[in-house]
XYZ file of C-alpha atoms in Angstrom:
707
model
C 27.042 1.049 10.838
C 24.762 2.915 8.222
C 21.916 1.195 7.152
C 21.614 3.384 3.640
C 22.854 1.192 0.687
C 26.108 1.264 -0.697
C 24.484 2.708 -4.034
C 26.141 5.188 -6.197
C 25.133 9.047 -5.781
C 23.555 10.035 -9.187
C 25.870 11.763 -11.212
C 25.625 14.753 -13.400
C 23.677 16.231 -11.241
C 25.806 18.992 -10.343
C 26.032 20.193 -13.839
C 22.760 20.211 -14.360
C 21.110 22.125 -11.458
C 24.528 24.305 -11.068
C 25.828 24.518 -14.331
C 28.631 26.657 -15.988
C 27.692 27.103 -18.998
C 24.810 26.459 -20.755
C 23.590 25.696 -24.821
C 19.748 26.135 -25.584
C 19.449 24.229 -28.315
C 16.838 25.346 -30.685
C 16.523 28.562 -28.751
C 13.998 31.007 -30.048
C 13.893 34.666 -30.463
C 10.467 35.132 -29.101
C 9.964 35.011 -25.218
C 6.724 33.664 -25.346
C 7.526 30.336 -26.845
C 8.144 27.404 -25.188
C 12.193 27.270 -27.091
C 12.796 31.098 -26.130
C 11.019 30.852 -22.285
C 14.078 29.423 -20.799
C 16.191 31.617 -22.327
C 14.232 34.708 -21.085
C 13.975 33.421 -17.870
C 17.928 32.702 -17.386
C 18.222 36.489 -19.010
C 16.043 37.836 -16.235
C 17.206 35.540 -13.288
C 20.916 36.981 -14.126
C 22.428 33.545 -14.937
C 26.446 34.434 -13.962
C 27.388 31.595 -16.644
C 27.292 31.289 -20.112
C 24.457 31.198 -22.260
C 24.732 30.126 -26.074
C 21.054 30.574 -28.170
C 21.741 27.210 -30.701
C 19.686 28.114 -33.991
C 20.945 28.241 -37.097
C 18.678 30.477 -38.443
C 19.618 33.450 -36.856
C 23.058 35.434 -35.715
C 20.828 36.508 -32.404
C 18.941 35.267 -29.987
C 17.269 37.875 -27.780
C 20.283 39.628 -27.827
C 22.571 36.890 -27.310
C 25.133 35.944 -30.312
C 23.603 32.352 -31.716
C 24.944 29.619 -33.352
C 24.326 27.684 -36.770
C 24.855 24.134 -34.245
C 25.962 22.420 -30.714
C 29.571 21.884 -32.362
C 30.005 25.492 -32.801
C 29.639 26.001 -29.384
C 32.928 27.749 -28.459
C 32.956 25.667 -25.234
C 31.784 22.127 -24.102
C 28.552 23.195 -22.159
C 27.584 21.640 -18.706
C 23.907 21.764 -19.387
C 21.184 21.322 -22.581
C 18.372 23.062 -23.167
C 16.291 20.910 -26.005
C 13.028 22.913 -27.424
C 13.386 21.185 -30.449
C 10.017 18.800 -32.389
C 10.762 14.755 -31.527
C 11.647 14.471 -35.399
C 14.761 15.849 -34.653
C 15.330 15.048 -30.896
C 18.055 12.151 -31.805
C 19.873 13.832 -33.467
C 20.303 16.722 -30.158
C 20.850 14.080 -27.826
C 23.485 12.490 -30.752
C 24.983 15.675 -30.819
C 24.675 16.131 -26.945
C 27.036 12.602 -26.705
C 29.820 13.873 -28.725
C 30.171 17.717 -27.154
C 30.527 15.845 -23.884
C 27.931 17.615 -22.578
C 27.416 16.723 -18.561
C 22.735 16.717 -18.537
C 20.450 17.756 -21.260
C 16.418 18.169 -20.701
C 13.756 16.885 -23.046
C 10.657 19.675 -22.903
C 8.829 18.047 -25.731
C 5.927 15.446 -25.534
C 5.117 12.946 -28.698
C 6.740 10.176 -26.997
C 5.827 6.520 -24.142
C 2.443 8.748 -23.570
C 1.053 8.812 -26.983
C 1.542 4.460 -27.580
C 4.490 2.668 -28.650
C 5.556 4.275 -31.536
C 6.637 7.186 -28.781
C 7.794 4.366 -27.230
C 10.166 3.608 -28.952
C 11.522 6.705 -29.950
C 11.662 7.632 -25.878
C 13.812 4.612 -25.705
C 15.930 5.589 -28.462
C 16.861 8.518 -26.885
C 17.475 6.918 -23.478
C 20.141 4.317 -25.005
C 21.834 7.506 -27.142
C 22.008 9.454 -23.288
C 22.822 5.852 -21.221
C 25.825 4.829 -23.363
C 27.693 8.704 -23.656
C 27.246 9.395 -20.093
C 23.688 12.328 -20.458
C 22.505 13.166 -17.650
C 18.699 12.897 -19.192
C 15.734 14.550 -18.325
C 12.285 14.338 -20.088
C 11.173 13.787 -22.279
C 7.826 15.823 -21.906
C 9.225 17.695 -18.608
C 8.906 21.271 -17.964
C 13.226 21.207 -16.826
C 14.465 22.333 -13.546
C 16.159 25.396 -11.662
C 18.678 26.055 -9.341
C 17.689 29.688 -7.276
C 20.626 30.581 -6.128
C 22.373 30.481 -9.002
C 19.837 32.369 -11.414
C 19.779 28.121 -13.377
C 16.301 28.545 -14.088
C 15.626 25.699 -17.300
C 12.213 25.410 -17.542
C 9.124 27.168 -19.809
C 7.089 26.520 -16.369
C 4.788 30.174 -16.148
C 4.696 29.639 -12.347
C 7.800 31.510 -12.709
C 6.416 34.110 -14.773
C 5.656 36.666 -11.841
C 8.393 35.510 -9.625
C 11.567 33.957 -10.094
C 12.397 31.672 -6.617
C 15.609 33.091 -5.262
C 16.788 30.619 -2.938
C 14.769 29.004 -0.326
C 15.570 25.966 1.652
C 12.443 23.852 0.029
C 13.311 21.173 -2.843
C 10.198 20.370 -5.368
C 10.713 16.674 -7.910
C 7.332 15.972 -9.670
C 6.781 14.663 -12.648
C 4.345 15.963 -13.376
C 5.748 18.982 -14.371
C 1.922 21.244 -14.508
C 1.452 19.256 -10.712
C 5.651 20.663 -10.223
C 4.186 24.014 -11.587
C 1.395 24.452 -9.636
C 3.465 23.550 -6.252
C 5.965 26.257 -6.651
C 2.848 28.969 -7.046
C 1.342 27.721 -3.671
C 4.763 28.055 -2.461
C 5.268 31.300 -2.763
C 1.819 32.831 -2.450
C 2.004 30.918 1.161
C 5.877 33.291 1.328
C 7.941 29.881 1.022
C 11.189 29.883 -1.276
C 12.028 27.694 -3.444
C 15.463 26.838 -3.641
C 15.273 23.715 -6.474
C 12.643 22.528 -8.560
C 12.966 19.874 -11.076
C 10.447 17.733 -13.759
C 10.725 14.252 -15.022
C 7.946 13.864 -17.074
C 7.877 9.975 -18.672
C 11.565 9.719 -17.000
C 13.724 8.279 -19.486
C 16.677 8.899 -18.199
C 16.236 10.708 -14.713
C 13.357 9.490 -12.164
C 11.841 10.821 -8.955
C 13.816 8.570 -6.430
C 17.338 9.693 -8.388
C 16.361 13.299 -7.638
C 15.084 12.947 -3.700
C 19.026 11.266 -3.487
C 20.881 13.631 -4.948
C 18.649 16.269 -3.411
C 18.709 14.758 0.509
C 22.366 15.400 0.196
C 22.229 18.776 -0.757
C 22.783 21.287 2.337
C 20.543 24.051 1.407
C 18.092 21.513 1.298
C 15.798 21.681 4.676
C 12.669 19.623 2.791
C 11.942 17.806 -0.083
C 8.518 17.477 -1.975
C 7.951 14.699 -3.649
C 4.702 14.325 -6.457
C 4.878 10.547 -8.449
C 2.334 9.066 -10.854
C 4.130 5.728 -10.318
C 8.040 3.838 -9.830
C 9.820 1.987 -11.640
C 12.619 1.337 -9.768
C 11.812 0.007 -6.189
C 15.654 0.414 -5.199
C 16.195 3.478 -6.325
C 13.597 5.101 -4.282
C 14.550 2.791 -0.972
C 17.897 3.991 -1.239
C 16.758 7.351 -1.550
C 14.537 7.534 1.012
C 17.453 6.243 3.406
C 19.437 8.599 1.927
C 16.783 11.661 3.070
C 16.225 9.174 6.596
C 19.975 9.603 7.457
C 20.068 13.251 6.474
C 17.197 13.810 8.330
C 15.445 15.257 4.998
C 12.201 15.049 5.613
C 10.225 14.312 2.455
C 6.462 15.129 1.834
C 5.531 13.362 -0.995
C 2.208 12.792 -2.804
C 1.735 9.414 -4.456
C -1.018 9.673 -6.822
C -3.170 6.298 -8.759
C -4.436 3.411 -6.322
C -4.791 0.195 -8.579
C -6.958 -2.593 -7.321
C -5.164 -6.186 -7.086
C -6.731 -7.816 -9.748
C -7.279 -11.179 -10.158
C -5.428 -11.697 -6.984
C -8.499 -9.992 -5.085
C -10.748 -12.752 -5.877
C -7.734 -15.594 -4.861
C -7.707 -13.743 -1.305
C -8.285 -11.511 1.863
C -4.464 -10.843 1.897
C -4.761 -9.126 -2.227
C -7.477 -6.992 -1.730
C -6.119 -5.410 1.487
C -2.340 -4.939 0.045
C -2.973 -3.056 -3.070
C -0.542 -0.763 -4.426
C -2.173 2.472 -2.321
C -0.753 0.123 0.576
C 1.750 -0.591 -0.881
C 2.938 2.989 -0.657
C 1.804 3.805 3.179
C 3.860 0.634 3.511
C 6.868 1.828 2.632
C 6.730 5.955 3.147
C 5.654 4.454 7.062
C 8.595 2.430 7.032
C 11.288 5.413 5.813
C 9.976 8.468 8.492
C 7.933 9.751 4.639
C 4.993 12.060 4.964
C 2.505 11.068 3.190
C 0.683 14.477 1.773
C -3.001 13.242 0.454
C -3.841 17.129 -0.235
C -1.816 19.865 -2.282
C -2.502 21.797 0.757
C -1.555 19.605 3.246
C 1.716 18.864 0.821
C 2.309 23.322 0.725
C 1.448 23.762 4.783
C 3.799 21.313 5.861
C 6.574 22.423 3.057
C 6.429 25.954 5.325
C 6.128 24.174 8.564
C 9.807 22.021 7.677
C 11.379 25.591 5.732
C 12.269 26.717 9.394
C 14.363 23.310 10.361
C 12.885 23.003 13.807
C 10.530 19.937 14.222
C 9.476 18.886 17.579
C 10.207 16.809 20.472
C 6.716 15.241 20.642
C 3.395 15.320 20.907
C 2.805 17.503 23.930
C 1.306 20.832 22.774
C 0.270 23.889 24.692
C -2.444 26.042 23.997
C -2.143 30.381 24.716
C -5.600 31.808 22.859
C -7.702 34.787 23.774
C -11.268 32.808 23.525
C -11.971 30.471 25.186
C -14.303 28.732 21.875
C -10.502 29.262 20.333
C -9.287 27.110 22.356
C -11.868 24.409 22.009
C -11.417 24.378 18.602
C -8.014 24.049 19.040
C -8.324 21.165 21.564
C -10.326 18.758 19.778
C -8.500 19.761 16.093
C -5.432 18.373 18.627
C -7.471 14.457 19.688
C -8.092 14.615 16.162
C -4.445 14.246 15.031
C -3.055 12.456 18.510
C -1.468 15.290 19.604
C -1.100 15.913 23.282
C -3.489 19.045 25.358
C -1.543 18.371 28.530
C -2.257 19.895 31.919
C 0.109 22.223 33.600
C 2.072 21.136 37.138
C 0.316 23.405 40.194
C 3.471 25.332 40.203
C 2.484 26.222 36.849
C -0.695 27.029 36.925
C -0.030 28.626 40.478
C 2.526 31.234 38.023
C -0.558 32.120 35.518
C -2.773 32.666 38.725
C -0.438 35.217 39.628
C -0.064 36.630 36.783
C -3.306 37.094 35.121
C -6.099 36.318 37.602
C -9.036 37.240 35.045
C -7.314 34.145 33.316
C -7.242 30.819 33.077
C -4.807 28.817 34.725
C -4.396 25.075 33.008
C -3.875 24.076 28.996
C -5.560 25.694 27.259
C -4.460 29.184 28.746
C -7.339 32.176 27.858
C -6.192 34.982 28.440
C -9.038 37.023 28.383
C -8.619 40.688 26.803
C -6.761 41.916 29.458
C -3.623 41.487 28.244
C -4.780 44.517 25.820
C -3.486 46.657 28.723
C -0.175 44.916 29.532
C 1.604 43.089 27.013
C 3.429 41.312 29.680
C 1.184 39.319 30.526
C 1.040 37.812 26.488
C 5.364 37.205 27.398
C 5.222 35.673 30.520
C 2.227 33.720 30.031
C 4.283 31.921 26.850
C 7.192 31.760 29.167
C 5.416 29.408 31.396
C 3.963 26.971 28.933
C 7.760 26.817 27.848
C 10.011 26.768 31.106
C 7.141 25.224 33.529
C 4.591 23.472 31.217
C 8.056 22.018 28.395
C 5.344 21.290 26.018
C 7.386 20.076 22.880
C 5.086 23.605 20.815
C 2.654 25.844 21.575
C -0.207 27.680 19.781
C -1.342 30.670 19.904
C -5.131 31.465 19.061
C -5.173 35.703 18.547
C -7.950 36.368 15.393
C -7.682 39.680 13.414
C -5.713 41.153 16.833
C -2.100 41.072 14.982
C -3.580 42.866 11.738
C -4.661 45.814 14.076
C -2.905 48.943 13.499
C -3.128 49.544 17.224
C -1.886 46.494 18.422
C 0.111 44.037 16.065
C 3.693 45.399 16.650
C 3.123 44.969 20.125
C 1.925 41.780 20.315
C 4.404 40.314 17.729
C 6.821 41.694 20.422
C 5.224 40.774 23.487
C 5.180 36.687 21.794
C 8.712 37.164 20.509
C 10.009 38.048 23.933
C 8.315 34.941 25.730
C 9.672 32.768 23.072
C 13.126 33.991 22.730
C 14.395 30.919 24.959
C 12.906 28.596 23.122
C 13.494 28.616 19.448
C 14.224 25.227 19.265
C 10.455 24.199 19.310
C 8.209 25.244 16.791
C 5.906 28.362 17.453
C 2.500 28.329 15.984
C 0.345 31.575 15.578
C -3.539 31.060 14.161
C -5.111 34.653 12.808
C -6.048 36.960 9.928
C -3.841 39.874 8.429
C -2.345 41.387 6.012
C -0.123 39.850 3.479
C 2.558 42.110 4.364
C 1.789 41.497 8.282
C 2.320 37.995 8.427
C 5.552 38.200 7.066
C 6.317 40.231 9.576
C 4.867 37.539 12.446
C 7.332 34.871 10.151
C 10.012 36.373 10.259
C 10.134 36.995 13.870
C 10.178 33.471 13.980
C 6.167 32.422 14.275
C 3.877 29.852 11.727
C 1.296 31.165 11.033
C -1.554 29.785 9.791
C -5.399 31.304 9.262
C -6.906 27.721 10.158
C -6.752 25.820 13.260
C -7.571 22.996 11.494
C -4.647 23.008 9.504
C -1.949 24.574 12.106
C -2.543 21.247 14.037
C -2.481 19.226 11.076
C 1.108 21.001 11.025
C 2.115 20.304 13.617
C 0.938 16.233 13.435
C 3.278 16.384 10.525
C 6.143 17.490 11.713
C 5.873 15.408 15.198
C 5.372 12.608 12.686
C 8.647 13.271 10.235
C 10.420 13.704 13.858
C 9.194 10.490 15.061
C 10.095 8.920 11.797
C 13.889 10.081 11.839
C 14.155 8.550 15.321
C 12.348 4.973 14.651
C 15.659 2.529 12.310
C 15.645 2.135 8.860
C 14.149 -0.901 8.252
C 16.746 -3.955 8.831
C 17.723 -7.035 7.059
C 14.509 -9.595 7.465
C 15.985 -13.459 8.237
C 16.845 -14.966 5.432
C 14.787 -18.254 5.243
C 16.668 -21.678 3.538
C 15.230 -21.965 -0.372
C 12.658 -25.307 -0.913
C 11.283 -26.291 -3.967
C 7.514 -25.106 -4.967
C 5.535 -26.871 -6.937
C 4.445 -25.247 -10.109
C 0.811 -24.564 -10.462
C -1.469 -24.051 -7.937
C -0.576 -25.568 -4.456
C -3.808 -27.297 -1.763
C -4.334 -26.047 1.690
C -2.250 -29.533 2.806
C 0.777 -28.544 0.342
C 0.236 -24.860 1.611
C 1.058 -26.519 4.920
C 3.462 -28.891 4.545
C 5.930 -26.042 2.952
C 4.937 -22.974 5.418
C 5.946 -25.229 8.493
C 9.185 -26.634 7.426
C 9.254 -22.382 7.715
C 8.360 -22.403 11.200
C 4.526 -21.656 11.294
C 2.717 -23.911 13.784
C -0.549 -25.328 12.835
C -2.799 -27.815 14.570
C -1.569 -31.087 13.937
C -3.347 -32.724 10.692
C -3.525 -35.534 8.236
C -4.728 -35.658 4.643
C -7.627 -38.922 4.013
C -8.026 -40.347 1.144
C -11.183 -42.770 2.364
C -14.132 -42.647 4.565
C -12.492 -45.189 7.149
C -8.605 -43.519 7.145
C -11.500 -40.521 8.035
C -12.520 -42.261 11.180
C -9.138 -43.767 11.865
C -7.245 -40.071 12.018
C -10.064 -38.547 13.349
C -10.146 -40.972 16.328
C -6.503 -40.849 16.951
C -5.890 -36.108 16.511
C -9.106 -36.397 19.520
C -12.289 -35.346 19.136
C -13.661 -32.888 18.555
C -11.963 -32.040 14.918
C -12.440 -29.724 11.984
C -12.432 -31.566 8.331
C -11.910 -29.709 4.879
C -11.776 -30.549 1.296
C -8.033 -30.844 -0.110
C -7.794 -29.472 -3.121
C -5.649 -26.931 -5.160
C -8.630 -25.782 -7.200
C -11.106 -24.861 -4.756
C -9.087 -21.800 -2.703
C -12.043 -20.558 -1.421
C -13.360 -23.744 0.602
C -16.618 -22.656 2.701
C -18.552 -21.514 -0.669
C -18.976 -24.656 -1.848
C -19.651 -26.406 1.256
C -15.847 -27.690 1.707
C -15.258 -27.270 5.680
C -17.477 -28.488 8.458
C -16.460 -27.641 12.361
C -16.750 -29.728 15.198
C -17.221 -33.498 14.260
C -17.155 -35.226 17.108
C -16.814 -38.337 16.890
C -15.493 -41.813 14.257
C -18.804 -42.632 12.463
C -19.386 -39.048 12.189
C -15.237 -38.192 10.793
C -16.656 -41.190 8.233
C -19.503 -39.241 7.288
C -18.442 -35.618 7.094
C -15.764 -36.985 4.000
C -18.672 -38.422 2.132
C -20.115 -35.506 2.469
C -16.808 -33.059 1.548
C -16.059 -35.558 -1.184
C -19.892 -35.259 -2.820
C -20.611 -31.417 -2.122
C -16.933 -30.956 -3.942
C -17.793 -32.822 -7.364
C -21.013 -31.664 -8.012
C -19.721 -28.665 -6.992
C -16.759 -27.816 -9.113
C -16.632 -31.746 -11.206
C -12.646 -30.670 -12.854
C -11.474 -29.550 -9.542
C -8.205 -32.431 -8.499
C -9.452 -33.602 -4.939
C -6.315 -35.098 -3.053
C -8.495 -35.969 0.196
C -10.203 -34.603 3.198
C -7.841 -32.615 5.897
C -8.021 -33.947 9.400
C -7.425 -31.471 11.951
C -7.338 -31.339 15.669
C -9.392 -28.107 16.983
C -7.768 -25.221 17.367
C -8.004 -23.527 21.666
C -10.066 -20.401 22.071
C -7.903 -17.244 21.220
C -8.083 -13.936 18.946
C -8.028 -14.046 15.479
C -6.311 -12.711 13.246
C -4.563 -12.911 9.742
C -1.429 -13.032 8.544
C -0.414 -12.407 5.120
C 1.809 -11.731 1.668
C 1.449 -10.608 -1.350
C 4.236 -10.175 -3.930
C 4.082 -6.258 -5.683
C 5.045 -6.178 -9.269
C 7.400 -2.889 -8.334
C 8.481 -3.219 -4.753
C 8.365 -7.466 -3.899
C 6.623 -9.482 -0.880
C 4.366 -7.059 1.091
C 4.037 -8.560 4.271
C 0.491 -7.956 5.790
C -1.249 -7.846 9.241
C -4.713 -8.002 10.548
C -6.293 -8.497 13.380
C -10.201 -9.813 13.494
C -9.534 -12.126 10.839
C -12.251 -11.991 7.469
C -12.992 -8.354 9.596
C -9.667 -7.289 8.806
C -10.788 -6.687 5.616
C -14.228 -5.175 6.667
C -12.464 -2.696 8.592
C -9.651 -1.780 7.046
C -7.361 -2.222 9.933
C -4.078 -3.504 8.445
C -0.937 -3.169 8.571
C 1.533 -3.375 6.499
C 6.078 -3.629 5.223
C 7.233 -3.589 1.861
C 10.212 -6.848 2.151
C 11.162 -8.998 6.216
C 10.715 -7.135 8.600
C 12.677 -8.519 11.867
C 11.393 -8.319 15.139
C 11.445 -4.831 16.159
C 9.296 -4.328 12.904
C 6.999 -6.919 13.575
C 5.874 -5.849 16.638
C 5.375 -2.201 15.480
C 2.763 -3.525 12.764
C 1.063 -4.993 15.277
C 0.761 -2.272 18.010
C -0.446 -0.370 14.637
C -2.857 -1.625 14.707
C -6.764 -0.491 16.597
C -7.274 -4.036 17.318
C -4.142 -4.142 18.563
C -6.516 -3.551 22.337
C -7.429 -7.496 21.629
C -3.591 -8.888 21.771
C -2.800 -6.454 24.939
C -5.880 -8.035 27.839
C -8.778 -5.475 25.770
C -11.667 -5.260 29.480
C -9.702 -7.709 31.230
C -9.310 -10.530 28.891
C -5.946 -12.202 29.609
C -3.109 -11.105 26.861
C -2.519 -13.015 23.986
C 1.215 -14.074 23.390
C 2.192 -10.637 20.828
C 5.800 -12.052 21.185
C 4.949 -15.787 19.250
C 2.352 -13.548 16.899
C 6.038 -11.469 16.156
C 7.888 -14.645 15.143
C 5.236 -15.415 12.377
C 5.600 -12.438 10.827
C 9.172 -12.729 10.998
C 9.198 -16.446 9.563
C 6.242 -15.492 7.244
C 8.095 -12.456 5.639
C 11.600 -14.679 5.883
C 9.903 -17.732 3.499
C 8.093 -15.116 0.891
C 11.389 -12.665 0.370
C 13.254 -16.695 -0.039
C 10.524 -17.091 -2.309
C 9.603 -13.962 -4.012
C 10.155 -15.977 -7.940
C 7.756 -18.284 -7.300
C 5.214 -17.219 -4.586
C 2.388 -14.741 -5.060
C 0.365 -14.148 -2.460
C 0.598 -16.118 1.452
C -2.143 -16.080 4.058
C -2.497 -17.451 6.833
C -6.099 -16.553 8.583
C -7.298 -17.218 10.539
C -4.490 -17.636 13.308
C -5.036 -17.817 16.340
C -3.076 -16.366 18.623
C -3.050 -17.675 22.687
C -3.041 -16.058 26.121
C 0.758 -15.184 26.839
C 3.314 -18.187 26.268
C 0.821 -21.127 24.614
C 1.684 -19.816 21.472
C 0.249 -18.893 17.462
C -1.925 -21.433 16.095
C -2.800 -21.013 11.924
C -6.060 -22.740 11.154
C -5.699 -22.489 7.328
C -2.768 -21.755 5.026
C -3.653 -20.297 1.404
C -0.014 -19.841 -1.286
C -1.231 -18.314 -5.057
C 1.885 -19.226 -7.235
C 3.429 -15.748 -8.615
C 2.202 -16.427 -12.041
C -1.527 -16.599 -10.531
C -1.480 -12.774 -9.542
C 0.941 -10.791 -12.023
């Protein structure tokens, strides 16, 4: 059964991207003006639908008959491009609804980005469009285009030099300027765009809805997305799920990270799971590649546009110089690609065909092949047929640009790879643009830098791995419990979490020195003693924790010491008593936590090393409740995972019990998302395999305190 939520396909997009007719409201006769550029582009692109300029001052606009109002247009346009100032937009949107227009673009700025008055106008426009079933793009956006139909509903200067002719790459960007920049760079990279859209202030249409619809289009091979913020988590998760199910790569540039605000002072979890970590988690769960640079985004779009993803990470390397082979191997190691050696049979074949070259991976062919191009052909065949590599990178320096050798090299590589076009063949080379284009047309990916080439292969492999992972499954459902108002003490947090299946050492809260001595004796020495107060979340900072209390007399004295320290440090604090706990057995210390993100809700976090997780940022995160398989993947992602699996001969830890703990904590947090902002268990001691886990400390912060 599909894991994609049964959310309706966004409406109005077909008419927006492939309109049969377009009204340009406020159309200018001057193609250099914003209100004239879109009309100019439509005419220049050879758009075959009807175009209706609306301008009450002119009889003709750019050679077309103009109409004094939208109502005067002789048919109902599918799309309206509105090039009017903000003061006239309310009437224009109202007119579109009255006419029955399906979609409209508002180019003008001066709305939510300018303050409360602009925000109010934007909301009013959105409400008019929503009630009238009008698909609205913008305001403050640069519009959209669909290359194959010749519809260019934008004024972006990115298309001044050339209008896309209909490639398989789709671009969706909140920022029109960034989207235009991507389009420009893609054209320079020989990547043709089929769909392009700027969402701007997103009064009616957001990035998520665009990704959803674009993922359903058969002629889209990769989606480049850019966003500064997301308001509807459900829509984004649905869109990414659709892309995953349709195996449409999404390369997402998400910019802008914020710290956890006041919550960071409350817990390690809050400081570790800021908004940027949430997006990392979300993209990992849905197999989205998060690009950190524009170059990375364009490089991967270029690679994805060929529609070929490697089956794995085994990569063969063919070079004309040993030095370039070393560079490629170093880069492959950095990106987690496997430059595995060839089997002996393949090595023997390489020695046979090229005695002067190397006989393993990487394979340095030396210069002898310049006299016999079949050496290159045969080397590639060995790499693919006998090495069974998932991809091969060839480094040919500037030789392909040579009038003497260029065409022959291309033909030799083509012959050697013709039976393996289901795998990406990457070439590192320098050449004139027309030469690069000819190699690309032969089926090869061309990069001028080994690092970028390897990074692109890593990106392709990550996307393939993301498609192979199942979509997030619904996690366990925890029963609802009564959560008290206000801050919770550790004892109260333990009680709630224990009822959800979180294991703690045996403990008791006492309110006198004699009771402390009695409880410690019953628990068994040595014991741990802590002050219990909802107003003192960081007990160690006031000396509120004593370890290794060895006998009854020491326990009574510890009670007196702890209560005195609390009174001195926080005389206003409510003290519920002292917690007496059994000392936990030794094991691997980890941290488990959940923070409620204001957009995506509960986000579960796992880190190794307790407090060291914050120092080294060695954490794994997921959005929402996780199932056991996802919990195990989280644990395996951390660098400290080796400590749990028997590092340097130490016994393996109970990873299964740790995964079960992550499932229970995440389910509890989701069930109480309306009440709880942060849950933290730090440290959690993981015993040897079969011995389970114990949470030694619990922190719970109500939602209103971290909002």
